[in-house]
mmCIF file of C-alpha atoms in Angstrom:
data_model
loop_
_atom_site.group_PDB
_atom_site.id
_atom_site.type_symbol
_atom_site.label_atom_id
_atom_site.label_comp_id
_atom_site.label_asym_id
_atom_site.label_seq_id
_atom_site.Cartn_x
_atom_site.Cartn_y
_atom_site.Cartn_z
ATOM 1 C CA MET A 206 -6.974 -15.510 -5.660
ATOM 2 C CA THR A 207 -7.543 -17.238 -2.082
ATOM 3 C CA LYS A 208 -11.245 -16.646 -1.076
ATOM 4 C CA ARG A 209 -11.603 -15.019 2.337
ATOM 5 C CA ALA A 210 -13.956 -16.359 4.834
ATOM 6 C CA GLU A 211 -16.629 -14.071 5.587
ATOM 7 C CA SER A 212 -15.835 -14.088 9.324
ATOM 8 C CA GLU A 213 -12.028 -13.569 8.540
ATOM 9 C CA PRO A 214 -10.754 -9.796 8.973
ATOM 10 C CA ALA A 215 -10.199 -7.889 5.744
ATOM 11 C CA GLU A 216 -6.430 -7.483 5.571
ATOM 12 C CA ILE A 217 -5.168 -4.285 4.377
ATOM 13 C CA GLY A 218 -1.367 -4.157 3.935
ATOM 14 C CA ILE A 219 0.740 -1.058 4.095
ATOM 15 C CA VAL A 220 4.188 -1.270 2.175
ATOM 16 C CA VAL A 221 7.386 -0.069 4.453
ATOM 17 C CA TYR A 222 10.181 1.124 2.249
ATOM 18 C CA PRO A 223 13.306 3.250 2.761
ATOM 19 C CA ARG A 224 12.396 6.891 3.405
ATOM 20 C CA ALA A 225 8.726 6.358 3.265
ATOM 21 C CA LEU A 226 6.792 8.732 5.398
ATOM 22 C CA MET A 227 6.512 6.711 8.711
ATOM 23 C CA SER A 228 3.755 9.281 10.156
ATOM 24 C CA ALA A 229 1.556 8.180 7.203
ATOM 25 C CA ILE A 230 2.313 4.528 7.791
ATOM 26 C CA HIS A 231 1.250 4.752 11.330
ATOM 27 C CA GLY A 232 -1.631 7.213 10.894
ATOM 28 C CA LEU A 233 -3.180 4.754 8.146
ATOM 29 C CA THR A 234 -2.499 1.697 10.882
ATOM 30 C CA ASP A 235 -4.025 3.477 13.671
ATOM 31 C CA MET A 236 -7.010 4.849 11.492
ATOM 32 C CA PHE A 237 -7.991 1.299 10.380
ATOM 33 C CA GLN A 238 -7.560 -0.179 13.677
ATOM 34 C CA VAL A 239 -9.848 2.380 15.114
ATOM 35 C CA ALA A 240 -12.301 1.700 12.177
ATOM 36 C CA SER A 241 -12.193 -2.055 13.311
ATOM 37 C CA MET A 242 -12.669 -1.494 16.964
ATOM 38 C CA GLN A 243 -15.616 0.833 16.118
ATOM 39 C CA SER A 244 -17.449 -1.876 14.169
ATOM 40 C CA VAL A 245 -17.020 -4.302 16.981
ATOM 41 C CA GLU A 246 -18.361 -1.841 19.313
ATOM 42 C CA GLN A 247 -21.193 -0.663 17.373
ATOM 43 C CA SER A 248 -22.235 -4.145 15.830
ATOM 44 C CA GLY A 249 -20.870 -6.848 18.218
ATOM 45 C CA VAL A 250 -18.303 -9.409 18.139
ATOM 46 C CA ASP A 251 -19.577 -10.681 14.765
ATOM 47 C CA ALA A 252 -19.116 -7.515 12.840
ATOM 48 C CA PRO A 253 -16.580 -7.097 9.949
ATOM 49 C CA GLN A 254 -13.160 -6.477 11.173
ATOM 50 C CA ILE A 255 -9.936 -5.256 9.666
ATOM 51 C CA ARG A 256 -6.431 -6.605 9.692
ATOM 52 C CA ILE A 257 -3.651 -4.407 9.211
ATOM 53 C CA SER A 258 -0.175 -5.635 8.039
ATOM 54 C CA HIS A 259 3.191 -4.039 7.252
ATOM 55 C CA TRP A 260 5.046 -5.300 4.168
ATOM 56 C CA LYS A 261 8.714 -4.268 4.641
ATOM 57 C CA LEU A 262 11.506 -4.231 2.065
ATOM 58 C CA GLN A 263 14.410 -6.254 3.423
ATOM 59 C CA GLU A 264 18.190 -5.531 3.056
ATOM 60 C CA ASP A 265 18.340 -8.295 0.544
ATOM 61 C CA GLY A 266 15.892 -6.593 -1.699
ATOM 62 C CA SER A 267 13.003 -9.034 -0.747
ATOM 63 C CA VAL A 268 9.750 -8.066 0.793
ATOM 64 C CA ALA A 269 8.228 -9.893 4.092
ATOM 65 C CA LYS A 270 5.587 -9.151 6.459
ATOM 66 C CA SER A 271 7.038 -7.177 9.350
ATOM 67 C CA ARG A 272 3.979 -6.412 11.253
ATOM 68 C CA ASP A 273 0.497 -7.795 11.819
ATOM 69 C CA THR A 274 -2.449 -7.074 13.951
ATOM 70 C CA HIS A 275 -3.704 -10.484 14.144
ATOM 71 C CA GLN A 276 -1.981 -13.698 15.274
ATOM 72 C CA ASP A 277 -3.613 -16.272 12.960
ATOM 73 C CA PRO A 278 -2.555 -16.826 9.537
ATOM 74 C CA SER A 279 -4.088 -14.855 6.790
ATOM 75 C CA SER A 280 -5.240 -15.797 3.504
ATOM 76 C CA SER A 281 -4.894 -12.839 1.342
ATOM 77 C CA LEU A 282 -4.697 -9.152 1.169
ATOM 78 C CA VAL A 283 -7.949 -7.178 0.061
ATOM 79 C CA ALA A 284 -5.957 -3.943 -0.467
ATOM 80 C CA LEU A 285 -2.357 -2.739 -0.296
ATOM 81 C CA ILE A 286 -1.358 0.825 0.131
ATOM 82 C CA LEU A 287 1.758 2.442 -1.259
ATOM 83 C CA PRO A 288 2.539 5.214 1.338
ATOM 84 C CA PRO A 289 4.158 8.596 0.489
ATOM 85 C CA THR A 290 7.845 8.953 0.731
ATOM 86 C CA LEU A 291 9.843 11.607 2.955
ATOM 87 C CA ALA A 292 12.379 11.885 0.496
ATOM 88 C CA ASP A 293 14.454 9.729 -2.143
ATOM 89 C CA LEU A 294 11.773 8.451 -4.637
ATOM 90 C CA PRO A 295 10.985 4.921 -4.393
ATOM 91 C CA VAL A 296 12.317 4.109 -7.785
ATOM 92 C CA GLY A 297 15.098 2.017 -9.676
ATOM 93 C CA GLU A 298 17.168 -0.461 -7.780
ATOM 94 C CA ARG A 299 16.860 0.856 -4.288
ATOM 95 C CA ILE A 300 13.515 -0.603 -4.072
ATOM 96 C CA GLY A 301 14.452 -4.128 -4.810
ATOM 97 C CA THR A 302 11.532 -6.471 -5.525
ATOM 98 C CA LEU A 303 8.658 -4.210 -4.403
ATOM 99 C CA PRO A 304 7.224 -3.468 -7.863
ATOM 100 C CA ALA A 305 7.121 -7.281 -8.440
ATOM 101 C CA PHE A 306 5.521 -7.580 -5.047
ATOM 102 C CA VAL A 307 2.956 -5.077 -5.777
ATOM 103 C CA ARG A 308 2.264 -6.750 -9.444
ATOM 104 C CA GLU A 309 2.047 -10.113 -7.679
ATOM 105 C CA GLN A 310 -0.516 -8.819 -5.229
ATOM 106 C CA HIS A 311 -2.581 -7.165 -8.060
ATOM 107 C CA GLN A 312 -2.575 -10.557 -9.889
ATOM 108 C CA ARG A 313 -4.050 -12.216 -6.701
ATOM 109 C CA GLY A 314 -6.886 -9.899 -6.914
ATOM 110 C CA THR A 315 -5.590 -7.208 -4.261
ATOM 111 C CA THR A 316 -6.670 -3.607 -4.872
ATOM 112 C CA ILE A 317 -3.580 -1.562 -5.062
ATOM 113 C CA CYS A 318 -3.764 2.367 -4.108
ATOM 114 C CA SER A 319 -1.141 4.971 -3.376
ATOM 115 C CA VAL A 320 -1.007 8.100 -1.279
ATOM 116 C CA CYS A 321 0.818 11.162 -2.807
ATOM 117 C CA GLY A 322 4.723 10.154 -3.570
ATOM 118 C CA GLY A 323 3.600 6.407 -3.209
ATOM 119 C CA ALA A 324 2.458 6.957 -7.039
ATOM 120 C CA TYR A 325 6.078 6.507 -8.056
ATOM 121 C CA LEU A 326 6.072 2.901 -6.662
ATOM 122 C CA LEU A 327 2.619 2.283 -8.280
ATOM 123 C CA ALA A 328 4.252 3.615 -11.595
ATOM 124 C CA GLU A 329 7.403 1.474 -11.185
ATOM 125 C CA SER A 330 4.967 -1.578 -10.596
ATOM 126 C CA GLY A 331 3.929 -0.928 -14.363
ATOM 127 C CA LEU A 332 0.184 -1.165 -13.145
ATOM 128 C CA ALA A 333 -0.444 2.472 -14.000
ATOM 129 C CA ALA A 334 0.928 2.194 -17.640
ATOM 130 C CA GLY A 335 -1.880 3.676 -19.988
ATOM 131 C CA ARG A 336 -4.056 5.018 -17.015
ATOM 132 C CA THR A 337 -4.478 8.295 -15.335
ATOM 133 C CA ILE A 338 -3.352 8.420 -11.915
ATOM 134 C CA THR A 339 -4.026 11.224 -9.133
ATOM 135 C CA THR A 340 -1.250 12.661 -7.004
ATOM 136 C CA HIS A 341 -0.027 15.773 -5.383
ATOM 137 C CA TRP A 342 0.762 18.467 -7.925
ATOM 138 C CA SER A 343 4.346 18.660 -6.768
ATOM 139 C CA HIS A 344 4.998 14.917 -8.247
ATOM 140 C CA GLN A 345 3.057 15.881 -11.550
ATOM 141 C CA ASP A 346 5.982 16.775 -13.560
ATOM 142 C CA LEU A 347 8.397 14.221 -12.559
ATOM 143 C CA ILE A 348 6.070 11.541 -12.914
ATOM 144 C CA ALA A 349 4.843 12.600 -16.465
ATOM 145 C CA ASN A 350 8.577 13.062 -17.737
ATOM 146 C CA ARG A 351 9.698 9.736 -15.854
ATOM 147 C CA TYR A 352 6.766 7.598 -17.260
ATOM 148 C CA GLY A 353 5.571 8.750 -20.516
ATOM 149 C CA ASN A 354 2.721 6.315 -20.490
ATOM 150 C CA ILE A 355 0.922 7.620 -17.457
ATOM 151 C CA ARG A 356 -1.178 10.512 -17.419
ATOM 152 C CA VAL A 357 -1.435 12.596 -14.270
ATOM 153 C CA ASP A 358 -4.538 14.502 -12.889
ATOM 154 C CA THR A 359 -3.682 16.525 -9.937
ATOM 155 C CA ASP A 360 -7.227 18.094 -9.861
ATOM 156 C CA SER A 361 -8.929 15.074 -8.383
ATOM 157 C CA CYS A 362 -6.894 15.141 -5.195
#
């Protein structure tokens, strides 16, 4: 894992995949940008900041950074968010190398989290195997049936 300098903004990545809920992606982006601005407003220029990046599934199945709130090169992601889907679950061949990308980021020390239907992508990565995950109740049976090695708890939402 690349060590982040204390003065470097903490980078939070958001995965963008086909049929992901764009309002969630943009809402999360806005929320973290506001948090970063308020940190500076309340604590001054040297306050901790948040860098937000989008990681998009490309047509060839690879994953590439498609948006970044900062110009300078980044060292590593602190967290990676797997957003919900509007339709068409993020599973199987249609999500290309996203599961491998998620695993690779986790191996680098990145905290991986999912929102609602983003739990399918978390399950596809294999990182949830043998664990209990929390998601919306409407996904409980589908995830439990598709991934027998994952327990689903909908009461913790």
